Amino acid sequence: MTRIAIMSDVHGNFEALKEVLADLDGRSVDAVYCLGDMIGYGPQPQECVDLLRERGVECTMGNHEQGLINIHYLRGFNQPAADMLRRTREMISEETYLWLTTRHKAIVEHGCRFVHGLPPDSIIEYLWRHEDEMAGVFARYAEDVCFVGHTHDLMRYTCRRGEPARHPLPEGETVLEQGVRHLVNIGSVGQPRDGDNRAKYGILDLDSRVLTMRFIPYDIKKTADLIIAHGFHRAFADRLW
């Protein structure tokens, strides 16, 4: 295994996911990881899950998958998001529901940790809430590289000799320096919130430690129109732009 792909927060956006996987097809990766929130907000949850499973993508649980489990977890969402999850439950099969709600909180493979929210295995914690205590965050897990999602916003943190620092994560290549620990927010496939509405994912070459961020255009209008046609909250369509 030398090259892996990482994505997160598909959020039922089938058009975005299709384009990401089409882009990935020509790039010779050995494994693909999705850091949760495969469903929620978007109009095609069943289609997204079917495609991820068909392609053998290894998936962790996100807070939207957890929100499907019971009312205790659903209370953590604002009303439109909670309503959307109730609708999502009606749109997916029983088998898909069971698969979504039994994903692991974290995966550790290839010397990397994969988790939706905050390492070591939080599904619901946002990274930005801990920016003043990043040294403590790095102390909670052992791997040199950790990938997270949840915020939908690209960002990279490093920890050199116990001193954390924050860095942007641009399109293209970034070298994850050897001997320095890295915590990477990989952004979102289905609902980016970083000022660029293209779908985002990354490819990490484990030998060279080069992380290549790919920004992929897709048919936003098609997804937005489906959201509105299904009678979902219009904000879920508008925020795609």
PDB file of C-alpha atoms in Angstrom:
ATOM      1  CA  MET A   1       0.000   0.000   0.000  1.00  0.00           C
ATOM      2  CA  THR A   2       1.579   3.272  -1.066  1.00  0.00           C
ATOM      3  CA  ARG A   3      -1.243   5.618  -2.056  1.00  0.00           C
ATOM      4  CA  ILE A   4      -4.520   6.236  -0.246  1.00  0.00           C
ATOM      5  CA  ALA A   5      -7.450   8.578  -0.918  1.00  0.00           C
ATOM      6  CA  ILE A   6      -9.347  10.375   1.828  1.00  0.00           C
ATOM      7  CA  MET A   7     -12.724  12.107   1.632  1.00  0.00           C
ATOM      8  CA  SER A   8     -15.422  13.188   4.054  1.00  0.00           C
ATOM      9  CA  ASP A   9     -18.911  14.668   4.380  1.00  0.00           C
ATOM     10  CA  VAL A  10     -20.572  13.422   1.203  1.00  0.00           C
ATOM     11  CA  HIS A  11     -23.968  14.361   2.684  1.00  0.00           C
ATOM     12  CA  GLY A  12     -26.170  12.614   0.159  1.00  0.00           C
ATOM     13  CA  ASN A  13     -24.708  14.579  -2.751  1.00  0.00           C
ATOM     14  CA  PHE A  14     -24.569  11.896  -5.416  1.00  0.00           C
ATOM     15  CA  GLU A  15     -23.472  14.221  -8.229  1.00  0.00           C
ATOM     16  CA  ALA A  16     -20.432  15.366  -6.243  1.00  0.00           C
ATOM     17  CA  LEU A  17     -19.525  11.835  -5.162  1.00  0.00           C
ATOM     18  CA  LYS A  18     -19.748  10.486  -8.723  1.00  0.00           C
ATOM     19  CA  GLU A  19     -17.347  13.154  -9.999  1.00  0.00           C
ATOM     20  CA  VAL A  20     -14.896  12.585  -7.154  1.00  0.00           C
ATOM     21  CA  LEU A  21     -14.809   8.851  -7.785  1.00  0.00           C
ATOM     22  CA  ALA A  22     -14.499   9.389 -11.545  1.00  0.00           C
ATOM     23  CA  ASP A  23     -11.507  11.646 -10.911  1.00  0.00           C
ATOM     24  CA  LEU A  24     -10.051   9.066  -8.560  1.00  0.00           C
ATOM     25  CA  ASP A  25     -10.361   6.255 -11.103  1.00  0.00           C
ATOM     26  CA  GLY A  26      -7.319   7.368 -13.059  1.00  0.00           C
ATOM     27  CA  ARG A  27      -5.053   7.943 -10.072  1.00  0.00           C
ATOM     28  CA  SER A  28      -3.983   4.469  -8.931  1.00  0.00           C
ATOM     29  CA  VAL A  29      -4.801   4.423  -5.247  1.00  0.00           C
ATOM     30  CA  ASP A  30      -4.696   1.322  -3.064  1.00  0.00           C
ATOM     31  CA  ALA A  31      -7.405   2.225  -0.537  1.00  0.00           C
ATOM     32  CA  VAL A  32     -10.102   4.873  -0.097  1.00  0.00           C
ATOM     33  CA  TYR A  33     -11.435   6.216   3.204  1.00  0.00           C
ATOM     34  CA  CYS A  34     -14.540   8.269   3.927  1.00  0.00           C
ATOM     35  CA  LEU A  35     -14.658  10.009   7.304  1.00  0.00           C
ATOM     36  CA  GLY A  36     -18.396   9.875   7.873  1.00  0.00           C
ATOM     37  CA  ASP A  37     -21.473  11.995   7.202  1.00  0.00           C
ATOM     38  CA  MET A  38     -22.309  10.062   4.095  1.00  0.00           C
ATOM     39  CA  ILE A  39     -25.935  11.127   4.549  1.00  0.00           C
ATOM     40  CA  GLY A  40     -27.857  14.187   5.756  1.00  0.00           C
ATOM     41  CA  TYR A  41     -28.668  17.455   3.933  1.00  0.00           C
ATOM     42  CA  GLY A  42     -28.520  15.891   0.471  1.00  0.00           C
ATOM     43  CA  PRO A  43     -31.258  14.339  -1.678  1.00  0.00           C
ATOM     44  CA  GLN A  44     -29.719  10.943  -2.566  1.00  0.00           C
ATOM     45  CA  PRO A  45     -28.515   9.167   0.583  1.00  0.00           C
ATOM     46  CA  GLN A  46     -29.234   5.632  -0.595  1.00  0.00           C
ATOM     47  CA  GLU A  47     -27.452   6.157  -3.899  1.00  0.00           C
ATOM     48  CA  CYS A  48     -24.377   7.577  -2.141  1.00  0.00           C
ATOM     49  CA  VAL A  49     -24.134   4.708   0.319  1.00  0.00           C
ATOM     50  CA  ASP A  50     -24.631   2.145  -2.430  1.00  0.00           C
ATOM     51  CA  LEU A  51     -21.817   3.676  -4.476  1.00  0.00           C
ATOM     52  CA  LEU A  52     -19.411   3.942  -1.540  1.00  0.00           C
ATOM     53  CA  ARG A  53     -20.008   0.311  -0.651  1.00  0.00           C
ATOM     54  CA  GLU A  54     -19.787  -0.830  -4.262  1.00  0.00           C
ATOM     55  CA  ARG A  55     -16.402   0.851  -4.529  1.00  0.00           C
ATOM     56  CA  GLY A  56     -15.117  -0.702  -1.299  1.00  0.00           C
ATOM     57  CA  VAL A  57     -14.612   2.624   0.477  1.00  0.00           C
ATOM     58  CA  GLU A  58     -13.805   2.203   4.174  1.00  0.00           C
ATOM     59  CA  CYS A  59     -16.091   4.503   6.161  1.00  0.00           C
ATOM     60  CA  THR A  60     -16.119   5.788   9.714  1.00  0.00           C
ATOM     61  CA  MET A  61     -19.253   6.984  11.475  1.00  0.00           C
ATOM     62  CA  GLY A  62     -20.170  10.663  11.302  1.00  0.00           C
ATOM     63  CA  ASN A  63     -22.550  12.588  13.518  1.00  0.00           C
ATOM     64  CA  HIS A  64     -25.300  12.328  10.891  1.00  0.00           C
ATOM     65  CA  GLU A  65     -25.045   8.529  10.879  1.00  0.00           C
ATOM     66  CA  GLN A  66     -25.087   8.615  14.678  1.00  0.00           C
ATOM     67  CA  GLY A  67     -28.140  10.883  14.546  1.00  0.00           C
ATOM     68  CA  LEU A  68     -30.074   8.075  12.875  1.00  0.00           C
ATOM     69  CA  ILE A  69     -29.672   5.788  15.884  1.00  0.00           C
ATOM     70  CA  ASN A  70     -32.178   7.281  18.334  1.00  0.00           C
ATOM     71  CA  ILE A  71     -33.728  10.469  19.688  1.00  0.00           C
ATOM     72  CA  HIS A  72     -30.872  10.985  22.146  1.00  0.00           C
ATOM     73  CA  TYR A  73     -28.417  11.658  19.327  1.00  0.00           C
ATOM     74  CA  LEU A  74     -30.986  13.468  17.181  1.00  0.00           C
ATOM     75  CA  ARG A  75     -31.399  16.130  19.885  1.00  0.00           C
ATOM     76  CA  GLY A  76     -27.902  17.380  19.042  1.00  0.00           C
ATOM     77  CA  PHE A  77     -29.096  18.763  15.674  1.00  0.00           C
ATOM     78  CA  ASN A  78     -30.886  21.984  14.838  1.00  0.00           C
ATOM     79  CA  GLN A  79     -34.483  21.531  13.696  1.00  0.00           C
ATOM     80  CA  PRO A  80     -33.952  21.590   9.898  1.00  0.00           C
ATOM     81  CA  ALA A  81     -31.075  19.096  10.152  1.00  0.00           C
ATOM     82  CA  ALA A  82     -33.078  16.843  12.482  1.00  0.00           C
ATOM     83  CA  ASP A  83     -36.049  16.963  10.130  1.00  0.00           C
ATOM     84  CA  MET A  84     -33.762  16.056   7.253  1.00  0.00           C
ATOM     85  CA  LEU A  85     -32.407  13.049   9.129  1.00  0.00           C
ATOM     86  CA  ARG A  86     -35.950  11.829   9.776  1.00  0.00           C
ATOM     87  CA  ARG A  87     -36.630  12.106   6.042  1.00  0.00           C
ATOM     88  CA  THR A  88     -33.322  10.417   5.282  1.00  0.00           C
ATOM     89  CA  ARG A  89     -34.329   7.451   7.436  1.00  0.00           C
ATOM     90  CA  GLU A  90     -37.418   7.058   5.232  1.00  0.00           C
ATOM     91  CA  MET A  91     -35.294   7.169   2.069  1.00  0.00           C
ATOM     92  CA  ILE A  92     -32.825   4.410   2.949  1.00  0.00           C
ATOM     93  CA  SER A  93     -33.325   0.688   3.268  1.00  0.00           C
ATOM     94  CA  GLU A  94     -33.275  -1.149   6.567  1.00  0.00           C
ATOM     95  CA  GLU A  95     -30.043  -2.873   5.554  1.00  0.00           C
ATOM     96  CA  THR A  96     -28.422   0.475   4.750  1.00  0.00           C
ATOM     97  CA  TYR A  97     -29.600   1.894   8.077  1.00  0.00           C
ATOM     98  CA  LEU A  98     -27.961  -1.002   9.930  1.00  0.00           C
ATOM     99  CA  TRP A  99     -24.746  -0.593   7.955  1.00  0.00           C
ATOM    100  CA  LEU A 100     -24.569   3.173   8.573  1.00  0.00           C
ATOM    101  CA  THR A 101     -25.188   2.890  12.299  1.00  0.00           C
ATOM    102  CA  THR A 102     -22.555   0.212  12.870  1.00  0.00           C
ATOM    103  CA  ARG A 103     -19.535   2.020  11.440  1.00  0.00           C
ATOM    104  CA  HIS A 104     -16.453   2.358  13.659  1.00  0.00           C
ATOM    105  CA  LYS A 105     -15.765   5.659  15.395  1.00  0.00           C
ATOM    106  CA  ALA A 106     -12.188   5.596  14.114  1.00  0.00           C
ATOM    107  CA  ILE A 107      -9.971   3.560  11.784  1.00  0.00           C
ATOM    108  CA  VAL A 108      -6.192   3.185  12.166  1.00  0.00           C
ATOM    109  CA  GLU A 109      -4.366   1.854   9.121  1.00  0.00           C
ATOM    110  CA  HIS A 110      -1.113   2.576   7.256  1.00  0.00           C
ATOM    111  CA  GLY A 111       0.183   4.530  10.240  1.00  0.00           C
ATOM    112  CA  CYS A 112      -2.705   7.017   9.908  1.00  0.00           C
ATOM    113  CA  ARG A 113      -5.798   7.671  12.007  1.00  0.00           C
ATOM    114  CA  PHE A 114      -9.153   8.412  10.364  1.00  0.00           C
ATOM    115  CA  VAL A 115     -11.968   9.937  12.436  1.00  0.00           C
ATOM    116  CA  HIS A 116     -14.923  12.197  11.724  1.00  0.00           C
ATOM    117  CA  GLY A 117     -14.626  14.842  14.420  1.00  0.00           C
ATOM    118  CA  LEU A 118     -11.681  14.963  16.806  1.00  0.00           C
ATOM    119  CA  PRO A 119      -9.036  12.374  17.602  1.00  0.00           C
ATOM    120  CA  PRO A 120      -8.815   9.878  19.006  1.00  0.00           C
ATOM    121  CA  ASP A 121     -12.428   8.899  18.199  1.00  0.00           C
ATOM    122  CA  SER A 122     -14.933  11.713  18.716  1.00  0.00           C
ATOM    123  CA  ILE A 123     -17.788  11.812  16.246  1.00  0.00           C
ATOM    124  CA  ILE A 124     -19.303  15.107  17.401  1.00  0.00           C
ATOM    125  CA  GLU A 125     -16.446  17.396  18.510  1.00  0.00           C
ATOM    126  CA  TYR A 126     -15.397  20.166  16.112  1.00  0.00           C
ATOM    127  CA  LEU A 127     -11.692  20.786  15.642  1.00  0.00           C
ATOM    128  CA  TRP A 128     -12.074  24.572  15.739  1.00  0.00           C
ATOM    129  CA  ARG A 129     -13.346  24.391  19.309  1.00  0.00           C
ATOM    130  CA  HIS A 130      -9.951  23.071  20.390  1.00  0.00           C
ATOM    131  CA  GLU A 131      -7.608  25.416  18.550  1.00  0.00           C
ATOM    132  CA  ASP A 132      -6.343  26.871  21.852  1.00  0.00           C
ATOM    133  CA  GLU A 133      -5.380  23.433  23.116  1.00  0.00           C
ATOM    134  CA  MET A 134      -3.947  21.708  20.054  1.00  0.00           C
ATOM    135  CA  ALA A 135      -0.941  20.339  21.965  1.00  0.00           C
ATOM    136  CA  GLY A 136      -3.425  18.417  24.100  1.00  0.00           C
ATOM    137  CA  VAL A 137      -5.270  17.190  21.011  1.00  0.00           C
ATOM    138  CA  PHE A 138      -2.062  15.789  19.540  1.00  0.00           C
ATOM    139  CA  ALA A 139      -1.309  14.110  22.879  1.00  0.00           C
ATOM    140  CA  ARG A 140      -4.531  12.073  22.682  1.00  0.00           C
ATOM    141  CA  TYR A 141      -3.379   9.762  19.904  1.00  0.00           C
ATOM    142  CA  ALA A 142      -0.146   8.144  18.725  1.00  0.00           C
ATOM    143  CA  GLU A 143      -0.171   8.260  14.917  1.00  0.00           C
ATOM    144  CA  ASP A 144       1.960  10.743  12.963  1.00  0.00           C
ATOM    145  CA  VAL A 145      -0.904  11.606  10.606  1.00  0.00           C
ATOM    146  CA  CYS A 146      -4.581  11.979  11.473  1.00  0.00           C
ATOM    147  CA  PHE A 147      -7.364  12.901   9.044  1.00  0.00           C
ATOM    148  CA  VAL A 148     -10.652  14.465  10.178  1.00  0.00           C
ATOM    149  CA  GLY A 149     -13.733  16.005   8.573  1.00  0.00           C
ATOM    150  CA  HIS A 150     -16.888  17.396  10.226  1.00  0.00           C
ATOM    151  CA  THR A 151     -16.191  21.142   9.801  1.00  0.00           C
ATOM    152  CA  HIS A 152     -16.278  20.956   5.950  1.00  0.00           C
ATOM    153  CA  ASP A 153     -13.316  23.369   5.998  1.00  0.00           C
ATOM    154  CA  LEU A 154      -9.823  22.538   4.748  1.00  0.00           C
ATOM    155  CA  MET A 155      -7.062  23.033   7.307  1.00  0.00           C
ATOM    156  CA  ARG A 156      -3.799  21.452   8.452  1.00  0.00           C
ATOM    157  CA  TYR A 157      -2.187  21.477  11.890  1.00  0.00           C
ATOM    158  CA  THR A 158       1.347  20.390  12.706  1.00  0.00           C
ATOM    159  CA  CYS A 159       3.068  19.561  15.968  1.00  0.00           C
ATOM    160  CA  ARG A 160       6.842  19.976  16.033  1.00  0.00           C
ATOM    161  CA  ARG A 161       8.590  19.139  19.318  1.00  0.00           C
ATOM    162  CA  GLY A 162       5.328  19.643  21.178  1.00  0.00           C
ATOM    163  CA  GLU A 163       4.573  23.021  19.555  1.00  0.00           C
ATOM    164  CA  PRO A 164       1.389  23.121  17.444  1.00  0.00           C
ATOM    165  CA  ALA A 165       0.886  25.379  14.412  1.00  0.00           C
ATOM    166  CA  ARG A 166      -1.943  25.995  11.967  1.00  0.00           C
ATOM    167  CA  HIS A 167      -1.561  26.057   8.172  1.00  0.00           C
ATOM    168  CA  PRO A 168      -3.873  26.440   5.162  1.00  0.00           C
ATOM    169  CA  LEU A 169      -4.443  23.423   2.936  1.00  0.00           C
ATOM    170  CA  PRO A 170      -4.490  24.583  -0.702  1.00  0.00           C
ATOM    171  CA  GLU A 171      -5.344  22.780  -3.892  1.00  0.00           C
ATOM    172  CA  GLY A 172      -2.425  20.721  -5.165  1.00  0.00           C
ATOM    173  CA  GLU A 173       0.554  19.226  -3.360  1.00  0.00           C
ATOM    174  CA  THR A 174       1.575  19.638   0.276  1.00  0.00           C
ATOM    175  CA  VAL A 175       4.478  17.690   1.764  1.00  0.00           C
ATOM    176  CA  LEU A 176       3.725  16.239   5.194  1.00  0.00           C
ATOM    177  CA  GLU A 177       7.197  16.696   6.624  1.00  0.00           C
ATOM    178  CA  GLN A 178       8.806  13.644   8.208  1.00  0.00           C
ATOM    179  CA  GLY A 179       9.432  13.911  11.940  1.00  0.00           C
ATOM    180  CA  VAL A 180       6.495  16.315  12.353  1.00  0.00           C
ATOM    181  CA  ARG A 181       2.990  15.210  13.315  1.00  0.00           C
ATOM    182  CA  HIS A 182       0.085  16.293  11.117  1.00  0.00           C
ATOM    183  CA  LEU A 183      -3.640  16.663  11.714  1.00  0.00           C
ATOM    184  CA  VAL A 184      -5.468  17.288   8.435  1.00  0.00           C
ATOM    185  CA  ASN A 185      -9.051  18.435   7.957  1.00  0.00           C
ATOM    186  CA  ILE A 186      -9.779  17.025   4.526  1.00  0.00           C
ATOM    187  CA  GLY A 187     -12.812  19.223   3.752  1.00  0.00           C
ATOM    188  CA  SER A 188     -16.066  18.038   2.194  1.00  0.00           C
ATOM    189  CA  VAL A 189     -17.204  16.253  -0.947  1.00  0.00           C
ATOM    190  CA  GLY A 190     -20.868  17.135  -0.748  1.00  0.00           C
ATOM    191  CA  GLN A 191     -21.062  20.486   0.980  1.00  0.00           C
ATOM    192  CA  PRO A 192     -17.818  22.526   1.047  1.00  0.00           C
ATOM    193  CA  ARG A 193     -17.795  25.547   3.346  1.00  0.00           C
ATOM    194  CA  ASP A 194     -14.397  27.009   2.536  1.00  0.00           C
ATOM    195  CA  GLY A 195     -15.440  29.570  -0.081  1.00  0.00           C
ATOM    196  CA  ASP A 196     -14.872  27.174  -3.009  1.00  0.00           C
ATOM    197  CA  ASN A 197     -17.916  25.139  -4.017  1.00  0.00           C
ATOM    198  CA  ARG A 198     -16.013  22.335  -5.742  1.00  0.00           C
ATOM    199  CA  ALA A 199     -15.956  18.876  -4.129  1.00  0.00           C
ATOM    200  CA  LYS A 200     -12.766  18.198  -2.157  1.00  0.00           C
ATOM    201  CA  TYR A 201     -10.729  15.078  -1.463  1.00  0.00           C
ATOM    202  CA  GLY A 202      -7.085  14.172  -0.951  1.00  0.00           C
ATOM    203  CA  ILE A 203      -4.568  11.551  -2.060  1.00  0.00           C
ATOM    204  CA  LEU A 204      -1.641  10.720   0.212  1.00  0.00           C
ATOM    205  CA  ASP A 205       1.464   8.998  -1.113  1.00  0.00           C
ATOM    206  CA  LEU A 206       2.663   7.143   1.971  1.00  0.00           C
ATOM    207  CA  ASP A 207       6.229   6.827   0.693  1.00  0.00           C
ATOM    208  CA  SER A 208       6.872  10.424  -0.347  1.00  0.00           C
ATOM    209  CA  ARG A 209       4.365  11.840   2.207  1.00  0.00           C
ATOM    210  CA  VAL A 210       2.979  14.141  -0.481  1.00  0.00           C
ATOM    211  CA  LEU A 211      -0.685  14.974   0.074  1.00  0.00           C
ATOM    212  CA  THR A 212      -2.431  16.102  -3.112  1.00  0.00           C
ATOM    213  CA  MET A 213      -5.697  17.957  -2.643  1.00  0.00           C
ATOM    214  CA  ARG A 214      -8.104  17.599  -5.536  1.00  0.00           C
ATOM    215  CA  PHE A 215     -10.873  20.186  -6.115  1.00  0.00           C
ATOM    216  CA  ILE A 216     -13.533  18.713  -8.402  1.00  0.00           C
ATOM    217  CA  PRO A 217     -16.372  20.587 -10.168  1.00  0.00           C
ATOM    218  CA  TYR A 218     -19.747  18.885 -10.397  1.00  0.00           C
ATOM    219  CA  ASP A 219     -23.339  19.671 -11.403  1.00  0.00           C
ATOM    220  CA  ILE A 220     -24.381  21.729  -8.376  1.00  0.00           C
ATOM    221  CA  LYS A 221     -27.676  22.775  -9.946  1.00  0.00           C
ATOM    222  CA  LYS A 222     -28.784  19.175 -10.378  1.00  0.00           C
ATOM    223  CA  THR A 223     -28.289  18.433  -6.682  1.00  0.00           C
ATOM    224  CA  ALA A 224     -29.805  21.760  -5.584  1.00  0.00           C
ATOM    225  CA  ASP A 225     -32.855  21.223  -7.785  1.00  0.00           C
ATOM    226  CA  LEU A 226     -33.384  17.747  -6.329  1.00  0.00           C
ATOM    227  CA  ILE A 227     -33.249  19.115  -2.783  1.00  0.00           C
ATOM    228  CA  ILE A 228     -35.956  21.635  -3.619  1.00  0.00           C
ATOM    229  CA  ALA A 229     -38.030  19.114  -5.607  1.00  0.00           C
ATOM    230  CA  HIS A 230     -38.093  16.782  -2.591  1.00  0.00           C
ATOM    231  CA  GLY A 231     -39.396  19.626  -0.424  1.00  0.00           C
ATOM    232  CA  PHE A 232     -36.302  19.761   1.784  1.00  0.00           C
ATOM    233  CA  HIS A 233     -35.190  22.950   3.527  1.00  0.00           C
ATOM    234  CA  ARG A 234     -34.117  25.379   0.796  1.00  0.00           C
ATOM    235  CA  ALA A 235     -31.010  26.410   2.747  1.00  0.00           C
ATOM    236  CA  PHE A 236     -29.547  22.960   2.076  1.00  0.00           C
ATOM    237  CA  ALA A 237     -29.664  23.771  -1.645  1.00  0.00           C
ATOM    238  CA  ASP A 238     -28.555  27.389  -1.393  1.00  0.00           C
ATOM    239  CA  ARG A 239     -25.450  26.598   0.661  1.00  0.00           C
ATOM    240  CA  LEU A 240     -24.064  24.379  -2.111  1.00  0.00           C
ATOM    241  CA  TRP A 241     -23.287  27.479  -4.165  1.00  0.00           C
TER     242      TRP A 241
END
